[in-house]
Coordinates of C-alpha atoms in Angstrom, one line a residue:
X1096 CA 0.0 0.0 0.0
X1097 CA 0.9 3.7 -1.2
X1098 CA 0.4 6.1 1.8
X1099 CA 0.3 9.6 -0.2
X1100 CA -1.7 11.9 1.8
X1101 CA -4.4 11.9 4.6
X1102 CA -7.3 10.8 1.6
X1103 CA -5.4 9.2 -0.8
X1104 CA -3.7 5.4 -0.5
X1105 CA -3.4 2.7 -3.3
X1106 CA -2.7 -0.9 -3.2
X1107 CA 1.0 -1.7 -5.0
X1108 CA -0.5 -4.1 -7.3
X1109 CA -3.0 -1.1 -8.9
X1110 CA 0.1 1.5 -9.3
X1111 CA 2.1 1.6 -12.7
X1112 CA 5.5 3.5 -11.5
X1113 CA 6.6 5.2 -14.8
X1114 CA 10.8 6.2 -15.3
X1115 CA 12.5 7.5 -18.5
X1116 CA 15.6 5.2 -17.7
X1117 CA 15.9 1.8 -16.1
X1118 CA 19.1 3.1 -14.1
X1119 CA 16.5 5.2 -12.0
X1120 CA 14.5 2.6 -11.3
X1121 CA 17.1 0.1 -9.9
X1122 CA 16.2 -3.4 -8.5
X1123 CA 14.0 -1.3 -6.2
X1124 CA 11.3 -1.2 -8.4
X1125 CA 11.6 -4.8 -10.2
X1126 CA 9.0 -6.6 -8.8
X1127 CA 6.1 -3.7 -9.6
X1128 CA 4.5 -2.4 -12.3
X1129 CA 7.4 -0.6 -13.7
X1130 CA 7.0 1.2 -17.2
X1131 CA 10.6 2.4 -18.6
X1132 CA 9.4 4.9 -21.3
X1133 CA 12.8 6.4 -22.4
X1134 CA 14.0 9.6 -22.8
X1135 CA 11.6 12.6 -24.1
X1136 CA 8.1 13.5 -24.2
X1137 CA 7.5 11.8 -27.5
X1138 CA 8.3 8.2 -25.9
X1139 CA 6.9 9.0 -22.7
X1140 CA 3.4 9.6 -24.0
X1141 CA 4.1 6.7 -26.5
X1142 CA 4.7 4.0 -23.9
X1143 CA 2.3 5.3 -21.3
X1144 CA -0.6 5.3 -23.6
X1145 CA 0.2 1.5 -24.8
X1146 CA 0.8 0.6 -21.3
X1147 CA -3.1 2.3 -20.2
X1148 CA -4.5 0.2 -23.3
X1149 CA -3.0 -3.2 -22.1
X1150 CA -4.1 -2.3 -18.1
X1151 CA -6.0 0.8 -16.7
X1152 CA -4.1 1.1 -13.6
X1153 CA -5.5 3.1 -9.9
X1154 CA -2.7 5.0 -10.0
X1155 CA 0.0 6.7 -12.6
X1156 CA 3.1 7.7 -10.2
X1157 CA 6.0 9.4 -12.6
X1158 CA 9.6 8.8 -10.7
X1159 CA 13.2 10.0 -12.2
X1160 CA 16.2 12.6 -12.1
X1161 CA 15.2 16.0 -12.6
X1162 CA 17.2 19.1 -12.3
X1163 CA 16.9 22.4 -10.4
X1164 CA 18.6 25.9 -9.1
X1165 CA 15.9 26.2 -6.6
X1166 CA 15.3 22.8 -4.6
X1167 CA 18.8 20.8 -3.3
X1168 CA 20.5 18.2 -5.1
X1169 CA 19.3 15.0 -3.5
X1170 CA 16.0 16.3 -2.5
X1171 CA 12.9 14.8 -3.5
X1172 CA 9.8 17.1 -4.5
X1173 CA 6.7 16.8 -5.5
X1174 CA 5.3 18.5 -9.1
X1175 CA 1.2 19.1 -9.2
X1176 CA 1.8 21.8 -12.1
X1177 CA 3.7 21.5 -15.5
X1178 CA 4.9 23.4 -18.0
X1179 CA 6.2 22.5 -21.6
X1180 CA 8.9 24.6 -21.5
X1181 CA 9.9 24.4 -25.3
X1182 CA 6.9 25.2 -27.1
X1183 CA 6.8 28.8 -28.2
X1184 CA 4.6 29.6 -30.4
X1185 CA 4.9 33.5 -29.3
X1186 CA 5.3 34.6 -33.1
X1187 CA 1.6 33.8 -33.6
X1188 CA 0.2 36.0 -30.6
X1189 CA 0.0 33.0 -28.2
X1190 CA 1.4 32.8 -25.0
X1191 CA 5.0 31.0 -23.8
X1192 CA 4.0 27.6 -23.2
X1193 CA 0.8 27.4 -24.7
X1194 CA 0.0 24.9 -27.3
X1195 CA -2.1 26.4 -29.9
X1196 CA -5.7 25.5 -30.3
X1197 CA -5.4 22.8 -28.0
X1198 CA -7.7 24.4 -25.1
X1199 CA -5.2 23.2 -22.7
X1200 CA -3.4 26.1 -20.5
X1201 CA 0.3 27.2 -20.4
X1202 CA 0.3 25.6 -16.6
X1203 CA -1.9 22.5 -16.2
X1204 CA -2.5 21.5 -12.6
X1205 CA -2.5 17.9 -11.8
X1206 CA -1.2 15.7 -9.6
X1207 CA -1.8 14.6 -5.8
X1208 CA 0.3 16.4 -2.7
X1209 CA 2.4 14.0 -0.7
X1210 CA 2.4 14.6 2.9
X1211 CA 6.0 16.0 4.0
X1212 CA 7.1 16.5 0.6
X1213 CA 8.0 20.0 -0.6
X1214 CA 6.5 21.1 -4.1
X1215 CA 7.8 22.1 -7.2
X1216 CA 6.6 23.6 -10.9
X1217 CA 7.6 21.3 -13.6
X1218 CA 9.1 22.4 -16.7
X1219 CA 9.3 20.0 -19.2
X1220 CA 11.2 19.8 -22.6
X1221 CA 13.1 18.1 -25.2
X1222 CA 16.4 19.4 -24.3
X1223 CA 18.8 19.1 -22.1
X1224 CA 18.9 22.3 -19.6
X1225 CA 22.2 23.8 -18.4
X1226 CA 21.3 27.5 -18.1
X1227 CA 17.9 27.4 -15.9
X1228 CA 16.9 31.1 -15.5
X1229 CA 13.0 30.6 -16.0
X1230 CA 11.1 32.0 -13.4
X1231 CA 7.9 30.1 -14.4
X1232 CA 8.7 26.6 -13.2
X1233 CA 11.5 25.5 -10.4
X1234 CA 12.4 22.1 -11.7
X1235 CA 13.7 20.9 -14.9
X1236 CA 12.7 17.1 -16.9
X1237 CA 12.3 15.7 -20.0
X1238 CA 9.0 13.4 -19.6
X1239 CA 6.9 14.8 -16.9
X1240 CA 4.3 17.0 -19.1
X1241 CA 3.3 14.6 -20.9
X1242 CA 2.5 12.1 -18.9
X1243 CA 0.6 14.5 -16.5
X1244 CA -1.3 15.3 -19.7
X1245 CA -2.3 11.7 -20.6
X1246 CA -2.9 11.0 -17.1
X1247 CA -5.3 13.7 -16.6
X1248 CA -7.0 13.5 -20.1
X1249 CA -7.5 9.6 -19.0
X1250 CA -8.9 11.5 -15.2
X1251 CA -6.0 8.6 -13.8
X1252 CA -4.8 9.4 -10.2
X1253 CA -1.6 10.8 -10.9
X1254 CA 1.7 11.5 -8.5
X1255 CA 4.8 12.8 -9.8
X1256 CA 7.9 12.8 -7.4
X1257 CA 11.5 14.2 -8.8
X1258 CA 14.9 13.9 -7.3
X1259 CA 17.0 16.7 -7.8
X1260 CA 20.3 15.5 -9.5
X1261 CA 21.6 18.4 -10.8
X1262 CA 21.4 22.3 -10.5
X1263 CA 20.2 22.6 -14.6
X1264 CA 23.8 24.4 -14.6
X1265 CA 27.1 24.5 -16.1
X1266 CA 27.7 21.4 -14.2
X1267 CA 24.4 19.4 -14.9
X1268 CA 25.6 16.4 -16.8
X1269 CA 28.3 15.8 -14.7
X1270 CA 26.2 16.0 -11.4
X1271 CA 23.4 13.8 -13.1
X1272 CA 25.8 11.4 -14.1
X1273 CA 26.8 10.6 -10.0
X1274 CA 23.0 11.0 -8.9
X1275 CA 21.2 9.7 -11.2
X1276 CA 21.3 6.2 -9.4
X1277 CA 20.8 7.2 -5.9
X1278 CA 17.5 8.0 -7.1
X1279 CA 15.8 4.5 -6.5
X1280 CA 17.0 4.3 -3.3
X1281 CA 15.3 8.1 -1.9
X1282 CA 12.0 6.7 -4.0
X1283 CA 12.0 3.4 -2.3
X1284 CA 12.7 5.0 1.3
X1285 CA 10.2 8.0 0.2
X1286 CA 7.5 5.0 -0.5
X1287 CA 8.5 2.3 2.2
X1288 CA 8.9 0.1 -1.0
X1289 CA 11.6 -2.6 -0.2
X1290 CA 14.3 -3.7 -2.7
X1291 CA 14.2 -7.5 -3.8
X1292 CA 16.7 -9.5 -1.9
X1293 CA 18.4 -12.6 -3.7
X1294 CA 19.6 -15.4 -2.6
X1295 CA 23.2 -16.0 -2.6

């Protein structure tokens, strides 16, 4: 069982945990639900709409790396708004972040509040980010979006946790190249989801 929040708890069996890479899910993970979507919103919303087809889960919780100049590196927070933070489409009179004629707003607001977990704005893009000076969002990924969008199109429970492994700086790839797998570990801790323990 998933403790989230004073109202909200979900059997393990009825949650599909969704991660770009397999490296942040670990053997933490191995014996749930585990969708690896790969990098980018393109095969996040790819795999997560084929995985919804085969089995409607309870609950859609989005784990990985993410990066940010405002939370601490090895901190894990909570995103219940998104932004796609490479779609401009300024030139035509709309505005930054909106997708045109979609009826969808720059910001979409989705996602449940974990109990002692801070929250963050997610940004969202195709692109790697080493300069972060947007004011509009406070942490940084590459899948999150859109799987917040097909989650709440599909009116799925969603829950989006990111640890921070890098300050989307000069020093980002580096940083998320050491953190990246110390990520499974805070989500299982985070979760009170044990790792599998083989035999010898």
């Amino acid at each position: 069982m998933i403790q989230i929040n004073q109202e909200y708890s979900f059997p393990l069996e009825n949650v599909l945990f969704s991660f770009a890479l397999a490296a942040e899910a670990a053997e933490v993970f191995e014996s749930h639900h585990t969708l690896i979507t790969g990098i980018g919103k393109v095969n996040a919303a790819y795999e997560l709409t084929k995985a919804i087809q085969i089995s409607r889960p309870a609950l859609i919780v989005n784990l990985g790396s993410a990066g940010s100049s405002f939370f601490q590196r090895g901190e894990v927070v909570c995103c219940t708004k998104f932004i796609q933070r490479d779609m401009d489409v300024r030139g035509l009179g709309y505005a930054q972040y909106e997708t045109p004629l979609s009826g969808v707003p720059p910001l979409i607001e989705y996602g449940l509040k974990m109990d002692g977990v801070n929250e963050g704005i997610c940004g969202t893009g195709d692109n790697f980010e080493m300069g972060h000076a947007a004011t509009a969002y406070n942490v940084v990924d590459m899948e999150s979006y859109a799987i917040a969008l097909i989650a709440m199109k599909e009116k799925i429970p969603f829950l989006c946790l990111k640890y921070i492994s890098d300050g989307a700086d000069d020093n980002a790839a580096e940083d998320w190249l050491v953190q990246v797998h110390k990520a499974a570990v805070a989500y299982g801790e985070l979760l009170r989801i044990k790792p599998v323990v083989r035999g010898n």
